[in-house]
PDB file of C-alpha atoms in Angstrom:
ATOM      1  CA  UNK A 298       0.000   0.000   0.000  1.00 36.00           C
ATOM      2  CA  UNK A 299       2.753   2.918   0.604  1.00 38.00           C
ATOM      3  CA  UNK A 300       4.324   1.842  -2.800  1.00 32.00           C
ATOM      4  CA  UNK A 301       0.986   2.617  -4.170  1.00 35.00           C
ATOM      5  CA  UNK A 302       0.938   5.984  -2.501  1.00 41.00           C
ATOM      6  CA  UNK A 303       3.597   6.795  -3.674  1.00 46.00           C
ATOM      7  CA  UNK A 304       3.600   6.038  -6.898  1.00 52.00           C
ATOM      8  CA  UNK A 305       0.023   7.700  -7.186  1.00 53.00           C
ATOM      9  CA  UNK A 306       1.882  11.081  -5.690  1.00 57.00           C
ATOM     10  CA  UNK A 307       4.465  10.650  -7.990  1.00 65.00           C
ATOM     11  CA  UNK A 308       1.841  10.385 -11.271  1.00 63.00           C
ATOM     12  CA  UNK A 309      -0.020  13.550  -9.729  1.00 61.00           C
ATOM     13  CA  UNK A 310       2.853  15.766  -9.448  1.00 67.00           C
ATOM     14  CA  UNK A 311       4.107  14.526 -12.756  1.00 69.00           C
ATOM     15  CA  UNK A 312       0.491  15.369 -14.863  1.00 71.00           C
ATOM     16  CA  UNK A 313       1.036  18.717 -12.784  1.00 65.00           C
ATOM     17  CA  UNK A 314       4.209  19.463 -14.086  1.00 72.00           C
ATOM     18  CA  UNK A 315       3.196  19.002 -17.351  1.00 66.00           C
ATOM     19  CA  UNK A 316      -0.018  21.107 -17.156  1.00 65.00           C
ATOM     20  CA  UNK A 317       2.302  23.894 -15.757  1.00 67.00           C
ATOM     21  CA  UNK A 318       4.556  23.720 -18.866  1.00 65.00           C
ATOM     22  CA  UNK A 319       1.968  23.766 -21.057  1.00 72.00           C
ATOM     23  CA  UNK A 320       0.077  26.483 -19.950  1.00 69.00           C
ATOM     24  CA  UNK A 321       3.435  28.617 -19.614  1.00 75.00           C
ATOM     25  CA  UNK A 322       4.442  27.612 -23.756  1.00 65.00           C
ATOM     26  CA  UNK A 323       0.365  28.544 -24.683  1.00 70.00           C
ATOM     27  CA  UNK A 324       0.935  31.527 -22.758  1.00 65.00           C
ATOM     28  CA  UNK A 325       4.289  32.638 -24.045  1.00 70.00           C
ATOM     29  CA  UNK A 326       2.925  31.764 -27.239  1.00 70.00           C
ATOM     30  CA  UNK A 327       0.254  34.013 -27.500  1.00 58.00           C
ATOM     31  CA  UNK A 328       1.867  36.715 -26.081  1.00 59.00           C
ATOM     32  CA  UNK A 329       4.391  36.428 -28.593  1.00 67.00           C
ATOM     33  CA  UNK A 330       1.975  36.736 -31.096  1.00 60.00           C
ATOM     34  CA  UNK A 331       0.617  40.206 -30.172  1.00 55.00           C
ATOM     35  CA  UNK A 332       4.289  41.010 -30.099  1.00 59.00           C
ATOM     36  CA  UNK A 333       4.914  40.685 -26.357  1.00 60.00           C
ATOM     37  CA  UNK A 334       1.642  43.513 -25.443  1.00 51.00           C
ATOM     38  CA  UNK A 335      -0.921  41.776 -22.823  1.00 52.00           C
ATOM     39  CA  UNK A 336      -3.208  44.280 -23.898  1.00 47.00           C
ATOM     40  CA  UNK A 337      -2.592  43.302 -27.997  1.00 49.00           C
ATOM     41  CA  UNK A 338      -3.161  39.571 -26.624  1.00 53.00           C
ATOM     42  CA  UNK A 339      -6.140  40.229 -24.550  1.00 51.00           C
ATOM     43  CA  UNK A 340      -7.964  42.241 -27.987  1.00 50.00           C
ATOM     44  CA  UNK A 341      -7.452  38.654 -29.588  1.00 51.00           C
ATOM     45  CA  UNK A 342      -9.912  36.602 -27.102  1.00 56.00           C
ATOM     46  CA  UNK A 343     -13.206  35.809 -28.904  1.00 53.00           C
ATOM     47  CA  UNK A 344     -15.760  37.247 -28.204  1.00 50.00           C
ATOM     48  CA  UNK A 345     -17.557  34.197 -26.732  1.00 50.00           C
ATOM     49  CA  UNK A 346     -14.475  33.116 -24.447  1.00 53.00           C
ATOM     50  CA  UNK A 347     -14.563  36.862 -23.291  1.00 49.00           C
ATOM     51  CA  UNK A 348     -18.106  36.723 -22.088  1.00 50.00           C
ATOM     52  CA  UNK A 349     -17.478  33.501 -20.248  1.00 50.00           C
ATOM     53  CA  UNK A 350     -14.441  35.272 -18.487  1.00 48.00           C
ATOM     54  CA  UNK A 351     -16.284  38.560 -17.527  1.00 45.00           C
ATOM     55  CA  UNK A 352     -19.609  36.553 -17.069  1.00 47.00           C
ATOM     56  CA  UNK A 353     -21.616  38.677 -19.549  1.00 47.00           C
ATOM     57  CA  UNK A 354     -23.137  37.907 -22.680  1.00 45.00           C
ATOM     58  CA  UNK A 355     -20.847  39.098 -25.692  1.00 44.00           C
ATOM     59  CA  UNK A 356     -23.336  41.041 -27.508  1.00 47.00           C
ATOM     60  CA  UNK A 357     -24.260  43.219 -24.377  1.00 50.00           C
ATOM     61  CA  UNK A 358     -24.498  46.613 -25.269  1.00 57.00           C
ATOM     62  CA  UNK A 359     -26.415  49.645 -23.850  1.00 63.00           C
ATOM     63  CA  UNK A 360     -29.565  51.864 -24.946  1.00 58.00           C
ATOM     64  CA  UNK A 361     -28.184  55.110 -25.466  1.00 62.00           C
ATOM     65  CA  UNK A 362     -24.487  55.240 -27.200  1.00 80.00           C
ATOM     66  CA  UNK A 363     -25.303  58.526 -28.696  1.00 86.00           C
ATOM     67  CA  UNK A 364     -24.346  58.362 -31.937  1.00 91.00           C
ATOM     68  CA  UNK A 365     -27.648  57.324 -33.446  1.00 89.00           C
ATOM     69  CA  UNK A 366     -28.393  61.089 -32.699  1.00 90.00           C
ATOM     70  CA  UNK A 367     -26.437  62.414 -35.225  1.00 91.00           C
ATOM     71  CA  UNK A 368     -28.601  60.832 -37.844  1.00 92.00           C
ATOM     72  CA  UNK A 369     -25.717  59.120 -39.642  1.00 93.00           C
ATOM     73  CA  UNK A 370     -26.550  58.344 -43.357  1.00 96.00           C
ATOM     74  CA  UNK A 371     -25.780  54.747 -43.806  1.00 97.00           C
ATOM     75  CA  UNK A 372     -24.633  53.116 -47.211  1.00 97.00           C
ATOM     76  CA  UNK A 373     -22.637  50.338 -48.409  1.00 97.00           C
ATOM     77  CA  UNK A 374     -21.157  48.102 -45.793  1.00 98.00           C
ATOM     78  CA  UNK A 375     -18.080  48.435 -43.129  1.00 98.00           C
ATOM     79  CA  UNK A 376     -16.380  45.288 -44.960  1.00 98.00           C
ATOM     80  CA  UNK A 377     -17.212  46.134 -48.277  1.00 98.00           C
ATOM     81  CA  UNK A 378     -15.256  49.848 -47.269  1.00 98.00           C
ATOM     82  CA  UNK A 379     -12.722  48.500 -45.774  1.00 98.00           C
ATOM     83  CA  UNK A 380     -11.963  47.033 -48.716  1.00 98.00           C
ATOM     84  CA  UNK A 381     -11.103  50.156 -50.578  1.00 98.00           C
ATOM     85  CA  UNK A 382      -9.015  51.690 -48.138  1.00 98.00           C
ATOM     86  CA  UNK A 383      -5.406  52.214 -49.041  1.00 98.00           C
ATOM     87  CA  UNK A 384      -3.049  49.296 -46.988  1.00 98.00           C
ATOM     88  CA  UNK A 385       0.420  50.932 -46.042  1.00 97.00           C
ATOM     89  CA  UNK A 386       2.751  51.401 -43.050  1.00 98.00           C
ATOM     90  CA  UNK A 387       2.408  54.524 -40.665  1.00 97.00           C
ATOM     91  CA  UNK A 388       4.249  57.683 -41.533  1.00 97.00           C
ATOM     92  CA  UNK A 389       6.315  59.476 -39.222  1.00 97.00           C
ATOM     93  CA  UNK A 390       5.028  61.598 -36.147  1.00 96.00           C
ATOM     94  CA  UNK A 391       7.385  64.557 -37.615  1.00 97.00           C
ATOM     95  CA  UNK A 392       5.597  67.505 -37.021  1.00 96.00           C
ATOM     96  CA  UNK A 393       2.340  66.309 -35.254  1.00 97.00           C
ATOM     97  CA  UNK A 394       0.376  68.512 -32.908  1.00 97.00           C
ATOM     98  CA  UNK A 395      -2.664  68.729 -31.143  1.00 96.00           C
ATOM     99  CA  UNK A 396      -2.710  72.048 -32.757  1.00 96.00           C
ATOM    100  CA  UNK A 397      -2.491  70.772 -36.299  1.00 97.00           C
ATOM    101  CA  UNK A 398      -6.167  69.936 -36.365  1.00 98.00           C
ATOM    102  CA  UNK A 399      -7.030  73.320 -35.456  1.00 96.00           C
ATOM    103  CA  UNK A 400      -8.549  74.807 -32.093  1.00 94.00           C
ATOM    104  CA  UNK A 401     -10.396  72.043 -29.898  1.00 93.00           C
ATOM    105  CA  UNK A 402     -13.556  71.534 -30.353  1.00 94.00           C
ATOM    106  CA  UNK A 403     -14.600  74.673 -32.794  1.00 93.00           C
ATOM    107  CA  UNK A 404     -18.361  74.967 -33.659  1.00 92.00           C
ATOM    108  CA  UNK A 405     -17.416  73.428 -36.670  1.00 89.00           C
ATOM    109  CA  UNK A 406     -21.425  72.575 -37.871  1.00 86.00           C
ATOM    110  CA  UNK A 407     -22.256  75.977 -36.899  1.00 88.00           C
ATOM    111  CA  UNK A 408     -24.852  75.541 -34.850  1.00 89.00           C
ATOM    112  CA  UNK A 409     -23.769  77.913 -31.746  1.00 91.00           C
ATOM    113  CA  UNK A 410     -22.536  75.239 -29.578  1.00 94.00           C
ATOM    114  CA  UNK A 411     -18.515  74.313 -29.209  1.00 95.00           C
ATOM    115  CA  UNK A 412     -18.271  70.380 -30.617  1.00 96.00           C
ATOM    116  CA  UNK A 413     -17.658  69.003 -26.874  1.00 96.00           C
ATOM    117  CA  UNK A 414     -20.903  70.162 -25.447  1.00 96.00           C
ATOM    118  CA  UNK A 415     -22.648  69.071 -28.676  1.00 96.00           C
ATOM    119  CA  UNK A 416     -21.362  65.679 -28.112  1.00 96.00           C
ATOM    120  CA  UNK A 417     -22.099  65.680 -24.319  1.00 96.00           C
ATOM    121  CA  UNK A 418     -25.761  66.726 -25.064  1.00 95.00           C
ATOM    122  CA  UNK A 419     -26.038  64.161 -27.667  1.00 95.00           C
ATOM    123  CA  UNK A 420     -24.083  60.958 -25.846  1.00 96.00           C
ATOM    124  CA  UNK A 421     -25.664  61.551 -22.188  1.00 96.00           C
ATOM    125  CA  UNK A 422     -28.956  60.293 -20.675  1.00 94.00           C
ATOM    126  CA  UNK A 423     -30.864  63.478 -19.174  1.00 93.00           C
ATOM    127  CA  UNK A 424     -28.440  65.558 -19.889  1.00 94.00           C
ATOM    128  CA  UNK A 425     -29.050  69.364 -18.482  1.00 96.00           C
ATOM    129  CA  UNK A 426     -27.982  72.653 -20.493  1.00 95.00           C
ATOM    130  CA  UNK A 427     -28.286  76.122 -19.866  1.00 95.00           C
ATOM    131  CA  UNK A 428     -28.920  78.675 -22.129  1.00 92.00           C
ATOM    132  CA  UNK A 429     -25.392  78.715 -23.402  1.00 92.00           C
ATOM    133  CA  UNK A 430     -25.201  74.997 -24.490  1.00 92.00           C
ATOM    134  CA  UNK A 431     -23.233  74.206 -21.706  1.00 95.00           C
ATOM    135  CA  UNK A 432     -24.062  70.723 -20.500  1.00 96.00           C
ATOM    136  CA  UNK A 433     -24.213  70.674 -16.608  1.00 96.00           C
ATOM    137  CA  UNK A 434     -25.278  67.436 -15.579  1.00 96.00           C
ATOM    138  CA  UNK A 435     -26.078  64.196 -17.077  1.00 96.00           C
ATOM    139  CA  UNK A 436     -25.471  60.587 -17.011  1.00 95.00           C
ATOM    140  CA  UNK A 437     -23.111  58.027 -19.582  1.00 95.00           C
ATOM    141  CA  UNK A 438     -23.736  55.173 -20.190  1.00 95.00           C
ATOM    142  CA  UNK A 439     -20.066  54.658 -21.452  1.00 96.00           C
ATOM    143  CA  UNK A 440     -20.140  52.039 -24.574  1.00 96.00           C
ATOM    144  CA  UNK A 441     -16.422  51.319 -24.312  1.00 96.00           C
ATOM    145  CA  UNK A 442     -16.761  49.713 -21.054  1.00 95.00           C
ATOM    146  CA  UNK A 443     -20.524  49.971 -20.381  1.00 94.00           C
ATOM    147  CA  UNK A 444     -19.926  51.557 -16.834  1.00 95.00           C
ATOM    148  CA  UNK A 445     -22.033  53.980 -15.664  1.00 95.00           C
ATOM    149  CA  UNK A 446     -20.823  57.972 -15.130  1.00 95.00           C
ATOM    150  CA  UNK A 447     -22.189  60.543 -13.509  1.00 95.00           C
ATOM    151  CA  UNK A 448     -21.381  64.160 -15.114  1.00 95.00           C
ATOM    152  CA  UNK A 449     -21.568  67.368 -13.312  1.00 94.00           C
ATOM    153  CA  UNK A 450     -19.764  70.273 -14.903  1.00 94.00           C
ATOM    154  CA  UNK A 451     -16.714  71.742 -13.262  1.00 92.00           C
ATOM    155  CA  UNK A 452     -13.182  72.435 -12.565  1.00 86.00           C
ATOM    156  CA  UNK A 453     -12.710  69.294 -11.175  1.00 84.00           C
ATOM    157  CA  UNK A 454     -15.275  66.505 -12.134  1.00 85.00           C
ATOM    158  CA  UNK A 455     -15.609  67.575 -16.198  1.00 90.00           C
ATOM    159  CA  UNK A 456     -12.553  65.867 -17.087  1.00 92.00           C
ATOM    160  CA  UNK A 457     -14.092  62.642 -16.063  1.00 93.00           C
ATOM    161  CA  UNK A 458     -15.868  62.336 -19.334  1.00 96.00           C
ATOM    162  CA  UNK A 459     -13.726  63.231 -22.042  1.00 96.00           C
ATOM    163  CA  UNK A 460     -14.702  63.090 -25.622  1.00 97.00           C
ATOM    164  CA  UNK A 461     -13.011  60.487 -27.749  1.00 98.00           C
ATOM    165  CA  UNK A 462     -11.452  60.843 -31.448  1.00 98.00           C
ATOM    166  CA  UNK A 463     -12.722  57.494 -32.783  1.00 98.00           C
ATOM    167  CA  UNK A 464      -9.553  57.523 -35.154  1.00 98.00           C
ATOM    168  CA  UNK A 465      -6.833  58.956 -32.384  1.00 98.00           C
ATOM    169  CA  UNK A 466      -5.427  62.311 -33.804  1.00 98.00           C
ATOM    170  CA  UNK A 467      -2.267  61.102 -33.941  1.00 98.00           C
ATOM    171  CA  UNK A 468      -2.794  58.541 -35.741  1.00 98.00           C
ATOM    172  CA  UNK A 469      -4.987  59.894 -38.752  1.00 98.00           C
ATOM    173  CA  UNK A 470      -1.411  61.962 -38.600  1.00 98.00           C
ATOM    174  CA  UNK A 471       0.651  59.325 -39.659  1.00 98.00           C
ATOM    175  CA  UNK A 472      -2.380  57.648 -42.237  1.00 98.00           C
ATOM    176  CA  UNK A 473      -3.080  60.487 -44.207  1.00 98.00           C
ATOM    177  CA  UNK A 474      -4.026  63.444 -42.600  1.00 98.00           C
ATOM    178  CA  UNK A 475      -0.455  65.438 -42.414  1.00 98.00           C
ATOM    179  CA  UNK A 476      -0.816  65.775 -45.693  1.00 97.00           C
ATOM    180  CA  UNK A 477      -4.559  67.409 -45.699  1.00 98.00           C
ATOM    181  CA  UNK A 478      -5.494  70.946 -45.667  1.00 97.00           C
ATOM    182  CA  UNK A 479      -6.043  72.436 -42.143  1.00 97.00           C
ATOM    183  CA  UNK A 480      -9.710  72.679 -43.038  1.00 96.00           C
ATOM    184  CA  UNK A 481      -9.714  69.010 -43.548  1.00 97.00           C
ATOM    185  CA  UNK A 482      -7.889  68.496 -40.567  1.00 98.00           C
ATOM    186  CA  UNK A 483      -9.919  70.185 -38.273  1.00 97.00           C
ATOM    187  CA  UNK A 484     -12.995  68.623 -39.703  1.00 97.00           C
ATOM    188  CA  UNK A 485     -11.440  65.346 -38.587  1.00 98.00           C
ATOM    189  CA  UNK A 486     -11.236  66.631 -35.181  1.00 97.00           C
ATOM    190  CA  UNK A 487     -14.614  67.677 -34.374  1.00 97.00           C
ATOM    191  CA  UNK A 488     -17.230  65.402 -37.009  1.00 97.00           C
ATOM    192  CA  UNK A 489     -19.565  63.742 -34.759  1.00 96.00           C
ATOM    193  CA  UNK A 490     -18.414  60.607 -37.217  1.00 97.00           C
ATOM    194  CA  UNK A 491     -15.511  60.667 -35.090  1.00 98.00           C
ATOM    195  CA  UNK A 492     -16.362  61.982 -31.529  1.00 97.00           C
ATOM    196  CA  UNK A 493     -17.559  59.566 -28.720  1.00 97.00           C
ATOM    197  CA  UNK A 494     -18.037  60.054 -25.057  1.00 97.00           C
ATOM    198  CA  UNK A 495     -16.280  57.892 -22.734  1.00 97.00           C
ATOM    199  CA  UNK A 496     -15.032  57.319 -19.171  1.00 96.00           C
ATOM    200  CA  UNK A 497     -11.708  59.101 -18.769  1.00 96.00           C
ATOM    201  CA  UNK A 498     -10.311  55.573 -17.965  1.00 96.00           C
ATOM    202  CA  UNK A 499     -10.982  54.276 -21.560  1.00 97.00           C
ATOM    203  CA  UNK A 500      -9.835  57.564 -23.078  1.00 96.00           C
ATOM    204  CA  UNK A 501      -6.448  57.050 -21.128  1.00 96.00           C
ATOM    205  CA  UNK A 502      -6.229  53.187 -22.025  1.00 97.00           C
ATOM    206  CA  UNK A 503      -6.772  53.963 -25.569  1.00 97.00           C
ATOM    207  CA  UNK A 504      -5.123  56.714 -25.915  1.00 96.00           C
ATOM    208  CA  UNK A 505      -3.671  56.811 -29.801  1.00 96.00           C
ATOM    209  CA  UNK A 506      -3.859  53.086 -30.221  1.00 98.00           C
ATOM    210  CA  UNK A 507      -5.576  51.779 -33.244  1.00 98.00           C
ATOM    211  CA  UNK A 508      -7.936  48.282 -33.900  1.00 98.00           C
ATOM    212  CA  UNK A 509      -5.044  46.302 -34.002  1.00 98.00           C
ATOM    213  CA  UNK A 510      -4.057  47.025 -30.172  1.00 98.00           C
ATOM    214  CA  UNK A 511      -7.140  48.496 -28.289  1.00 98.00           C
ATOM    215  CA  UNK A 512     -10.489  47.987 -29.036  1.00 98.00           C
ATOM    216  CA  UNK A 513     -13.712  48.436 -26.465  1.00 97.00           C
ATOM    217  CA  UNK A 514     -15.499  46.004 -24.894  1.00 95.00           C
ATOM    218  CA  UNK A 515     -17.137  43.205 -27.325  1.00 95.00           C
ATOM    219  CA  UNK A 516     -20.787  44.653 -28.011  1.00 94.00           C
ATOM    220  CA  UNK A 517     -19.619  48.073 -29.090  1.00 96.00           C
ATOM    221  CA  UNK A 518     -16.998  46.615 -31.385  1.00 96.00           C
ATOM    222  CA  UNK A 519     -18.991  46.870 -34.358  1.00 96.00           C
ATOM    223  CA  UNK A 520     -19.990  50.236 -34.417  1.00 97.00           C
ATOM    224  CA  UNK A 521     -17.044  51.480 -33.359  1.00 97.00           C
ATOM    225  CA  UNK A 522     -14.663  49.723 -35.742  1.00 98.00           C
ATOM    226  CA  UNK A 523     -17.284  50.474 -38.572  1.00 98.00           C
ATOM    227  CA  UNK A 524     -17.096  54.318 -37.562  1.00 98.00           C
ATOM    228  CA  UNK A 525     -13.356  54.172 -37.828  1.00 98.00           C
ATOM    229  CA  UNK A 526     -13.298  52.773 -41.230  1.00 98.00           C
ATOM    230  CA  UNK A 527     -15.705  55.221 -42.337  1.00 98.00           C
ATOM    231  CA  UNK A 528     -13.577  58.382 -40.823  1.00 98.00           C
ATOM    232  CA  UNK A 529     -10.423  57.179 -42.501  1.00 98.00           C
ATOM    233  CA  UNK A 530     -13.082  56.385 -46.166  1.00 98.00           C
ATOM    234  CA  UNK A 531     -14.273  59.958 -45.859  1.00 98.00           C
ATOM    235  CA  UNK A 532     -10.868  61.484 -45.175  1.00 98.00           C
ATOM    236  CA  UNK A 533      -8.795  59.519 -47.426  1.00 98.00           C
ATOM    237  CA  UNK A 534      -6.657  57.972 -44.399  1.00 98.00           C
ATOM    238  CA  UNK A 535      -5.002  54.631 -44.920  1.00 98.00           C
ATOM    239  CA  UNK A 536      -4.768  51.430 -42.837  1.00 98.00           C
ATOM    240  CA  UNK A 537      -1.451  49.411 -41.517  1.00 98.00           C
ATOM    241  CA  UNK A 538      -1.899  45.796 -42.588  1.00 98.00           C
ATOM    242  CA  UNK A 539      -2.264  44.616 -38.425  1.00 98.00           C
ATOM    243  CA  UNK A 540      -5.004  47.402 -38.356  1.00 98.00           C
ATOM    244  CA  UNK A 541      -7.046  46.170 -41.388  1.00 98.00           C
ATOM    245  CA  UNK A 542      -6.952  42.400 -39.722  1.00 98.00           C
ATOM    246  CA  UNK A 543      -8.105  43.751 -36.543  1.00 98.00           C
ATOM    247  CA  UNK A 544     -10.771  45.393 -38.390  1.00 98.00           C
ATOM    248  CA  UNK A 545     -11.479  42.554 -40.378  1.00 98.00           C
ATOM    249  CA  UNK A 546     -11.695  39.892 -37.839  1.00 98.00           C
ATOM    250  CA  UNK A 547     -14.511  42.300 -35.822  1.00 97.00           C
ATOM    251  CA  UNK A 548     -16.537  42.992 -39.229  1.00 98.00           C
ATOM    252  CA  UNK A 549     -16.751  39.009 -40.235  1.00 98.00           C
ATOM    253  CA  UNK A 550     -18.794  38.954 -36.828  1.00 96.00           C
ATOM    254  CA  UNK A 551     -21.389  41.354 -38.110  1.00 97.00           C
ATOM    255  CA  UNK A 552     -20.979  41.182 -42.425  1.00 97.00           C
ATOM    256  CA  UNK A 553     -24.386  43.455 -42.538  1.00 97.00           C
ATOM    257  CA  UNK A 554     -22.775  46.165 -39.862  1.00 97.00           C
ATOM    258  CA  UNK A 555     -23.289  48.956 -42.479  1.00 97.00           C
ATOM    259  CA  UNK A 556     -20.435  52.391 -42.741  1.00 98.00           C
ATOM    260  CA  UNK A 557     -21.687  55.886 -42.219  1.00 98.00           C
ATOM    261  CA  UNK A 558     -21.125  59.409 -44.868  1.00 97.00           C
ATOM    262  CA  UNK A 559     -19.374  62.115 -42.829  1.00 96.00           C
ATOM    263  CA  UNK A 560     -21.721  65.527 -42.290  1.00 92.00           C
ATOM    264  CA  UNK A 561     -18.809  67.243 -42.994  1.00 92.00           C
ATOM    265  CA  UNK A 562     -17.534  65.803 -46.855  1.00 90.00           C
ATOM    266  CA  UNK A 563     -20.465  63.618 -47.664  1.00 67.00           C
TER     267      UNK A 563
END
């Protein structure tokens, strides 16, 4: 009986050993293939392993992202435009600046109210304006993340829900837009196509990243990665071969997800 014990110890810790190897080769393996970035790797879980992991369904998204307030003409599809986009490496940063796209959030559309507080009225439940289109209060329902954020203007407690560039400034920059006009460029900056409230927390995670590295959580993917390819259609941008994959492997989840026309160049 103690030889038996033994050996049964012996057989445990060996299938243990093993399991430990082989879960530290998967892992180094997949890290390696989102070139070492956890963040790269994590983008790459399916959607229905990520649900399982955060124990919600995959396709949960909210009621209110916003964006259906702009009234975006729809045509073709996001796959179907992808297609036509221009595949070719980034340009250099040389010369980039916030400034470059002209002053933050100009009243581009004309309509009296500066671009941030047009998107804050548009992306937040109850939102609360005075007679200046200031928005003073409201609620997001943040589609990146779908956490909840309570908004009440001021020195302190705006900055918690900053507006994001769909395409990151920096890097329509190096796809394109450093060699646009500075009309163009500043029409990149503030077209609702392109703006998106958000928790300050997803804004800094995101930060310039593109699909290929950062993308939100699995039921906004579609949307988002269709408004993306639809900024850099109507602005003439290109796409890095990683991004277009990225982009790809979200769109073959939804083939019908259709792209948007800009307000700003049709």
């Amino acid at each position: 009986m103690p030889r038996k014990s033994r050996s049964s110890s012996t057989l445990f810790t060996l299938i243990a050993t093993v399991v430990v190897v082989l879960t530290l080769v998967l892992g180094i393996s997949w890290l390696r293939s989102a070139n070492w970035s956890l963040e790269a790797a994590l983008q790459k879980i399916p959607d229905n392993v990520w649900g399982a992991i955060v124990g919600q369904e995959p396709t949960k998204t909210i009621d209110n992202t916003g964006f259906d307030l702009s009234h975006p003409k729809e045509y073709s599809t996001a796959l179907t435009v992808l297609s036509t986009l221009e595949v070719k490496d980034k340009g250099s940063q040389n010369g980039y600046s916030r400034d470059k796209f002209g002053r933050a959030w100009t009243d581009t559309d004309r309509n009296g109210c500066d671009q941030r507080n047009d998107i804050l009225a548009r992306d937040l439940n109850n939102a609360v304006e005075d007679s200046r289109c200031r928005v003073l209060s409201g609620v997001l329902d943040d589609p990146y993340t779908l956490g909840t954020v309570d908004f009440k203007r001021g020195e302190n407690s705006s900055s918690l829900i900053p507006i994001d560039h769909v395409v990151a400034l920096s890097n329509a920059w190096t796809t394109g837009a450093s060699s646009l006009n500075d009309v163009r460029r500043q029409q990149i900056a503030t077209d609702p196509l392109n703006l998106q409230a958000t928790s300050r927390e997803a804004n800094t995670q995101k930060s310039d990243q593109d699909a290929s590295t950062w993308l939100p959580q699995p039921g906004y993917r579609c949307e988002y990665v269709a408004r993306q390819v639809s900024v850099k259609a109507a602005y003439g941008l290109w796409v890095t071969r990683a991004e277009k994959s990225a982009m790809e492997d979200v769109l073959n989840s939804c083939p019908d997800q259709p792209a948007y026309r800009s307000q700003f160049v049709g």
